[in-house]
Coordinates of C-alpha atoms and ligand atoms in Angstrom, one line a residue:
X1 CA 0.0 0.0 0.0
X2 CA 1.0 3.5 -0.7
X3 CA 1.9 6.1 2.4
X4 CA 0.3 9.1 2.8
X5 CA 1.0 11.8 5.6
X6 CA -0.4 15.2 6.3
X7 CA -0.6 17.5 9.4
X8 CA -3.0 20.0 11.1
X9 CA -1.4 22.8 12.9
X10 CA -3.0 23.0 16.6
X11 CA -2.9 27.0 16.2
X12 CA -7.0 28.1 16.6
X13 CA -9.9 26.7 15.8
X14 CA -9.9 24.7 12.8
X15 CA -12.1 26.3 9.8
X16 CA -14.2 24.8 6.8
X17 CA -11.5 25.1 4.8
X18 CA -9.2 23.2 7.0
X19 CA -11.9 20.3 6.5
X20 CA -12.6 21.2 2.8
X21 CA -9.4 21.7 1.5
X22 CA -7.4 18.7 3.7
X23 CA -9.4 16.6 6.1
X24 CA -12.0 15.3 4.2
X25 CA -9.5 14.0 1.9
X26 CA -7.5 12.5 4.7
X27 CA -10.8 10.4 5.2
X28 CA -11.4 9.4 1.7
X29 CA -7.8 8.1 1.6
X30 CA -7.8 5.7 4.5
X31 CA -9.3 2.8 2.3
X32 CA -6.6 3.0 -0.6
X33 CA -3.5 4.4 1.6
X34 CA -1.2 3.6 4.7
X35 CA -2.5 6.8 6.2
X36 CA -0.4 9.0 8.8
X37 CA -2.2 12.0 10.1
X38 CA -0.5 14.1 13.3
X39 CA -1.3 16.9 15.4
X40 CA 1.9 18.8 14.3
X41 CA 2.0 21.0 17.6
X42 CA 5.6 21.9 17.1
X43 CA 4.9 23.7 14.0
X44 CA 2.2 25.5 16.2
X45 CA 5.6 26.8 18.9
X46 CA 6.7 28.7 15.6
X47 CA 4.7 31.8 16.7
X48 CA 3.6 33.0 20.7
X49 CA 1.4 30.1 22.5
X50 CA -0.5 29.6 25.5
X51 CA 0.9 26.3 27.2
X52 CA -2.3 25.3 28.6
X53 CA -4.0 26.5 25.6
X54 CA -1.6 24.5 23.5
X55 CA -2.8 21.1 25.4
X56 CA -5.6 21.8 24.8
X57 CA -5.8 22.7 21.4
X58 CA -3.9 19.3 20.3
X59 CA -6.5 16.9 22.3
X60 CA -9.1 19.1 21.2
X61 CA -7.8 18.8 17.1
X62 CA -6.9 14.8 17.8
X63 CA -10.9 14.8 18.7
X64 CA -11.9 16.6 15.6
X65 CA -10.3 14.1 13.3
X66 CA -12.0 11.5 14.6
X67 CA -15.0 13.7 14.8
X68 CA -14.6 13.9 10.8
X69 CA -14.0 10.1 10.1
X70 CA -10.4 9.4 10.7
X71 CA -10.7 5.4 11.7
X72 CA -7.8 4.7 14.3
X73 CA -8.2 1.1 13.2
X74 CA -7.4 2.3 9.5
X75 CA -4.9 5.6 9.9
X76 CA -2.3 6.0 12.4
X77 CA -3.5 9.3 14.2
X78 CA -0.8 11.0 16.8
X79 CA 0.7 14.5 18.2
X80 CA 4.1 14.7 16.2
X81 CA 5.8 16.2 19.8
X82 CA 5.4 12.1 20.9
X83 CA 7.7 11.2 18.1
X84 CA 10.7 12.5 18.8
X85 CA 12.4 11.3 15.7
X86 CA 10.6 14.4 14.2
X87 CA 12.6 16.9 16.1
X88 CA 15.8 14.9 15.2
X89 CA 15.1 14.5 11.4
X90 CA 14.0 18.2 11.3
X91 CA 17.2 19.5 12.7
X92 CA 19.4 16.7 10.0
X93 CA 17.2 18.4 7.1
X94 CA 17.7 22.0 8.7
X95 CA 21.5 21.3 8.0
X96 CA 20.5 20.5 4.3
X97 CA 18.4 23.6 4.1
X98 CA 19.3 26.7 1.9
X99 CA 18.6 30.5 3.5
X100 CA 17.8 31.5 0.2
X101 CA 15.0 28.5 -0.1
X102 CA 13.6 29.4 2.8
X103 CA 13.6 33.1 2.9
X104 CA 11.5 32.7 -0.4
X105 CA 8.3 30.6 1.2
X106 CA 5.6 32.4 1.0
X107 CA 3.6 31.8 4.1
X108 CA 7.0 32.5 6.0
X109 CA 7.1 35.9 4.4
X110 CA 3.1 36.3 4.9
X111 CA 3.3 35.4 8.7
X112 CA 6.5 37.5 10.0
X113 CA 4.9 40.0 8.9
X114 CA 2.0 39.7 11.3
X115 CA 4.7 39.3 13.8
X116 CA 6.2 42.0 16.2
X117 CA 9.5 39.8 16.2
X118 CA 10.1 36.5 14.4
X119 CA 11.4 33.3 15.4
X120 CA 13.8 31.3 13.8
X121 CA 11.6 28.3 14.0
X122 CA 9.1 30.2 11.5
X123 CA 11.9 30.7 9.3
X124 CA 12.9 26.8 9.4
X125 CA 9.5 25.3 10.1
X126 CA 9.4 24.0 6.1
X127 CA 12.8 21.5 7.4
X128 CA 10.7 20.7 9.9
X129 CA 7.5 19.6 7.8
X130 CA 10.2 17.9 5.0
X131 CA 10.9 16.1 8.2
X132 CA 7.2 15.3 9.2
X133 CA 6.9 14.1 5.5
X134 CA 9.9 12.2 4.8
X135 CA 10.3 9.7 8.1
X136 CA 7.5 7.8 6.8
X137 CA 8.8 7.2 3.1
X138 CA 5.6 9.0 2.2
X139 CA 4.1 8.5 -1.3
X140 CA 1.5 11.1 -1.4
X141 CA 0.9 14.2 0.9
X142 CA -2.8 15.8 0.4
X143 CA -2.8 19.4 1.1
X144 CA -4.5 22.5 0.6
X145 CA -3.4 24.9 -1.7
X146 CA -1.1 27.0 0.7
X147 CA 1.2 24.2 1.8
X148 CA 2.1 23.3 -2.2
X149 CA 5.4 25.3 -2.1
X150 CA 6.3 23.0 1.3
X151 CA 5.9 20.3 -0.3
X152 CA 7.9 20.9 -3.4
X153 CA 11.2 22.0 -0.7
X154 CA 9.9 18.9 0.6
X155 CA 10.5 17.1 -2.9
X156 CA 13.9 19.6 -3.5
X157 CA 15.1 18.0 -0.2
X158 CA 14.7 14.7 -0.6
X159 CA 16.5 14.9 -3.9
X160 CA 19.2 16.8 -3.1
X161 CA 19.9 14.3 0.2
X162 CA 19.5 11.3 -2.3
X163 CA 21.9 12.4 -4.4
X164 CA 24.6 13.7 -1.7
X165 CA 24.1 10.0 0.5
X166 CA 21.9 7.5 -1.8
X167 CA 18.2 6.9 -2.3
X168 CA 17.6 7.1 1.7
X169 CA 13.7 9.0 1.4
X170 CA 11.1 8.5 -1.0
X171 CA 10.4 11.3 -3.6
X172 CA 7.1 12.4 -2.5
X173 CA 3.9 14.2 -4.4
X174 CA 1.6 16.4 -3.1
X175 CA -2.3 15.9 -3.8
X176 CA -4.0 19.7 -3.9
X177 CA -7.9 18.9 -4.8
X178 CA -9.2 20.7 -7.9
X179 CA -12.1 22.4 -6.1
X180 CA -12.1 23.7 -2.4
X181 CA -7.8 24.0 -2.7
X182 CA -8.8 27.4 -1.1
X183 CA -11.5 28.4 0.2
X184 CA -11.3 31.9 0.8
X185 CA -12.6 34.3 3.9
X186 CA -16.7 35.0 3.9
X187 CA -15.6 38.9 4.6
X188 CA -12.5 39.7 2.8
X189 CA -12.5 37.1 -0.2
X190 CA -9.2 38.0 -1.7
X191 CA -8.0 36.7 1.9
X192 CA -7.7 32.8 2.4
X193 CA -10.0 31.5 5.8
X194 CA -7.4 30.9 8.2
X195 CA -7.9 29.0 11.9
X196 CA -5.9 31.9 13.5
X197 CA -7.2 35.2 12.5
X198 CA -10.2 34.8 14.4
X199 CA -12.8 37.4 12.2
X200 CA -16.4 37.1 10.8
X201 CA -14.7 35.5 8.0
X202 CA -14.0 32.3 9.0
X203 CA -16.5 29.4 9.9
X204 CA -15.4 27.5 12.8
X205 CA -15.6 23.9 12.7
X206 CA -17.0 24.2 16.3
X207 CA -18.9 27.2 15.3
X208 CA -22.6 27.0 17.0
X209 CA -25.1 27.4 13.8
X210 CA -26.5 30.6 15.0
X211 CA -23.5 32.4 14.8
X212 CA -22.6 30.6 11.4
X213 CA -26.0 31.9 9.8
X214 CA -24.7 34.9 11.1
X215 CA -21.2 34.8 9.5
X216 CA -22.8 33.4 6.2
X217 CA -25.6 36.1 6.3
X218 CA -22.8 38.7 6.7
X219 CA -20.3 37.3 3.6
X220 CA -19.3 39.5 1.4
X221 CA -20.8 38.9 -2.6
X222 CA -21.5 42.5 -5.1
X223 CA -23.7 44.4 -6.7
X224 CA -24.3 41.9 -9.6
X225 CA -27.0 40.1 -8.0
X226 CA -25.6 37.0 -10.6
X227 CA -25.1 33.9 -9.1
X228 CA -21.9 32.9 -11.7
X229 CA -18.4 31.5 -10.7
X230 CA -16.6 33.8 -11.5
X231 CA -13.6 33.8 -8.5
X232 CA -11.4 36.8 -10.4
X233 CA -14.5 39.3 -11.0
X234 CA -16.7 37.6 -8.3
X235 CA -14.9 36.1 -5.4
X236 CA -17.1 36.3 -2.5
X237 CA -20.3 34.6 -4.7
X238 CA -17.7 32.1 -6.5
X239 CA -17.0 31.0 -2.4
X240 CA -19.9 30.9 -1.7
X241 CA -20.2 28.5 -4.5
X242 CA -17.4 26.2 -3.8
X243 CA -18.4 25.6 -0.3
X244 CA -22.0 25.1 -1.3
X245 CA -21.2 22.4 -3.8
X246 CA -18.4 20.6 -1.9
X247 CA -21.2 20.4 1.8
X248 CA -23.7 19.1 -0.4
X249 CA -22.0 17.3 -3.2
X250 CA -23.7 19.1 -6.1
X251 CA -21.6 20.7 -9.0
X252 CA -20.8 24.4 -9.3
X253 CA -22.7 24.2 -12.8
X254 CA -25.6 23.1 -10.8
X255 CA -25.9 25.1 -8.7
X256 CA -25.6 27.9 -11.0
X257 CA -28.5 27.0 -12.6
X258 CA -30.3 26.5 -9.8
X259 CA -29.9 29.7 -8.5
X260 CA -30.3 31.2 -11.5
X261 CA -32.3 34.6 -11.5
X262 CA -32.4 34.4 -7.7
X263 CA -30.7 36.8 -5.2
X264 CA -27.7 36.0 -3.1
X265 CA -30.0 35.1 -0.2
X266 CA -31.1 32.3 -1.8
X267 CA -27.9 31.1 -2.5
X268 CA -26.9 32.0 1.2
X269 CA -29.7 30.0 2.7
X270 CA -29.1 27.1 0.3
X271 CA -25.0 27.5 1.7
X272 CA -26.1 27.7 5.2
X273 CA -28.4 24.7 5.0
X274 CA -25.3 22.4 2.9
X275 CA -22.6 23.3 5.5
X276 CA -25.1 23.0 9.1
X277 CA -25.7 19.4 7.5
X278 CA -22.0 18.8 7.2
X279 CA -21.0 20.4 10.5
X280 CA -23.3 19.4 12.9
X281 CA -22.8 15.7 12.8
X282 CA -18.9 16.3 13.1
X283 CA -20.0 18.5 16.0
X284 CA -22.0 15.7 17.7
X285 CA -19.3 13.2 17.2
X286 CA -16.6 15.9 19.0
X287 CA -18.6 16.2 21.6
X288 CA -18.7 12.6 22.5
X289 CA -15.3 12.3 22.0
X290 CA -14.3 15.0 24.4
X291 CA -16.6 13.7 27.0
X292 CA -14.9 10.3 26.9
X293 CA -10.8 9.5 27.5
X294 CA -10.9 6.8 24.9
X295 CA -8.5 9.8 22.5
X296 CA -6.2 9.6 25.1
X297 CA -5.7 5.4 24.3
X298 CA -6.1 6.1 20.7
X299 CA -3.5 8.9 21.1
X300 CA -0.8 6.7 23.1
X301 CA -1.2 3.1 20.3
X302 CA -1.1 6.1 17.2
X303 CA 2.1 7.5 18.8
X304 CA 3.9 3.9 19.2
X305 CA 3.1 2.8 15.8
X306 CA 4.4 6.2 14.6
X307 CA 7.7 5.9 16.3
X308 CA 8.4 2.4 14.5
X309 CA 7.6 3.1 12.0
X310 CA 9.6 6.3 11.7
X311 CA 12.7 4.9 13.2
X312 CA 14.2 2.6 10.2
X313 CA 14.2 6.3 7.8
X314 CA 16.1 8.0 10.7
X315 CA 18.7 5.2 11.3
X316 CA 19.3 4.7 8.0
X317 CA 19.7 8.8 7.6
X318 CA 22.4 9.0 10.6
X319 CA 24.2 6.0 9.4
X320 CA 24.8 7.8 5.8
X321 CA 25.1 11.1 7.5
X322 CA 28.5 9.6 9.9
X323 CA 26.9 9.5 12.8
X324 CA 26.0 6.4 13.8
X325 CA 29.6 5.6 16.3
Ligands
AQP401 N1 -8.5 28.2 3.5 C1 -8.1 27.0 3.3 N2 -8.6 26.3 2.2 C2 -8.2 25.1 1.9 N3 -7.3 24.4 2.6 C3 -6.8 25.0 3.7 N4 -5.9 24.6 4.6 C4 -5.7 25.7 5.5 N5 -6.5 26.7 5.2 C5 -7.2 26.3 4.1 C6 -5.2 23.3 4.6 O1 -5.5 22.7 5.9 C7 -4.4 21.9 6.3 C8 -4.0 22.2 7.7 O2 -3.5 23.6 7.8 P1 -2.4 23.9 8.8 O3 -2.8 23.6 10.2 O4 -1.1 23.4 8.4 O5 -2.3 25.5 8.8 P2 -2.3 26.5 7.7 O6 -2.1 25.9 6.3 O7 -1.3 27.6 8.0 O8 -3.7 27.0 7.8 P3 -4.4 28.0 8.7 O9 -5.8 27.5 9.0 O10 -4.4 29.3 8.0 O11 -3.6 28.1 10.1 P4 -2.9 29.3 10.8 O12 -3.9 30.4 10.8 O13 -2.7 28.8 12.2 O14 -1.6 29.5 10.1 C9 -3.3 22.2 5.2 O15 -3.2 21.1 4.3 C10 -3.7 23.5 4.6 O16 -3.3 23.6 3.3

């Protein structure tokens, strides 16, 4: 079987785009792949965190993949910070890591901006993921659209490690979905929805469905009153689209017609109605989850099976590297 791994970032409360454009397709791999999913809460220490908060978060994340249909009996599901081989590999591929490469990521540039003063873990955090990525001789990594340049310095590092010491990692390829790669901010839809910026914007995975009639009521469309997809000329409708048709599982040409010579609060209800049908099982299913300790078990079993199976890609790396004395 081919290996898949991907991460979620324990840094806020995950979004619909979090589940659109990675997590449901973490799910509908599980049949076909070796799956590895973590709670990558070192990459979350990249930027100022609560401690408590931080535990938190990662239990509360590790509940919301289950919550969405990750099968512990299928995937391997565990908090990267209980591998420690992570750490290890990330500061071998740091040392195999150009300035240059890394200066020009553009979600490093985006965030230290946003930053009074920046760490140098934001600057390295893509060694890190190459890292997450590359202990487990990963095939395919399924991603939204931000994380694509990652996963190429992923694929960059690999190579150039392969050809300094011999084929040690597997080359892998990224999987961005066609529709739903980015799903963009309800209130600023030039802007992509992100877990940690906290604004009307963003629909919470948690989100009660008052307050996300609220948000969806509020999103931002124009003065057309055409419902096309259109994202250049029309990106708040063309969201609204895109989320519409990946809740319910119609097509965008579909829905297009069905909304033709309607207003946008048709469309809005129709949105509103397609993503409360997806949510609000998930949110059932979380709330179960967190009222139980049975994520602490599955957390533990994930965590062991992670480490073995990462440890033959890190003894192999330090043996070619010299430092296995
Ligand atoms: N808006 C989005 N549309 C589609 N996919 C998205 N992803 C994130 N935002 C969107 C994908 O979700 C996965 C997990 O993301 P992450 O935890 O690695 O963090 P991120 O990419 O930095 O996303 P956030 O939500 O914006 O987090 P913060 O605000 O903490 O930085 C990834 O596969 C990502 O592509």
């Amino acid at each position: 079987m081919k290996r898949v791994f991907s991460g979620v970032k324990p840094s806020g409360n995950l979004t619909l785009g979090n589940y659109l454009g990675a997590m449901r397709h973490f799910v509908a791999m599980q049949d076909d792949y070796e799956c590895f999913y973590s709670v990558v809460d070192l990459h979350a220490l990249t930027v100022p965190q609560e401690p408590e908060e931080l535990r938190q978060q990662a239990i509360s994340l590790a509940a919301l993949y289950l919550a969405v249909g990750i099968d512990p009996k299928k995937s391997t599901l565990f908090i990267q910070s209980q591998v420690p081989a992570h750490a290890e590999l990330g500061w071998l591929l740091q040392c195999m890591s150009y300035m240059g490469e890394l200066g020009r990521m553009t979600q490093y540039k985006d965030k230290a901006r946003e930053q009074e003063s920046v760490t140098v873990g934001l600057f390295t955090y893509p060694a890190l993921m190459a890292a997450d990525i590359l202990l487990y001789q990963t095939d395919v990594v399924p991603v939204g659209e931000d994380q694509k340049q990652h996963v190429e310095l992923t694929r960059d590092i690999a190579i150039r490690f392969n050809n300094r010491f011999g084929e040690v990692f597997k080359v892998p390829e990224p999987l961005i979905p066609s529709i739903g790669a980015r799903i963009m901010s309800l209130s600023e839809p030039h802007k992509k929805m992100s877990k940690s910026s906290n604004s009307m914007g963003d629909i919470h995975l948690l989100d009660e469905p008052n307050v996300i009639k609220k948000k969806i009521n509020r999103a931002v469309t124009d003065s057309e009153a055409v419902v096309r997809y259109d994202p250049e000329n029309k990106p708040g409708v063309s969201n609204l689209l895109v989320i519409h048709a990946l809740c319910s599982g119609e097509s965008v040409a579909a829905l297009e017609e069905r909304y033709q010579g309607q207003g946008y609060g048709a469309l809005k209800k129709g949105t509103l109605e397609a993503v409360l049908a997806v949510l609000e099982p998930i949110q059932a299913r979380y709330r179960q989850l967190m009222a139980s300790d049975e994520i602490y078990d599955i957390l533990a079993a994930g965590a062991a099976k992670a480490r073995e199976a990462a440890a033959p890609t890190l003894k192999r790396v330090k043996e070619v590297m010299g430092l296995n004395l």
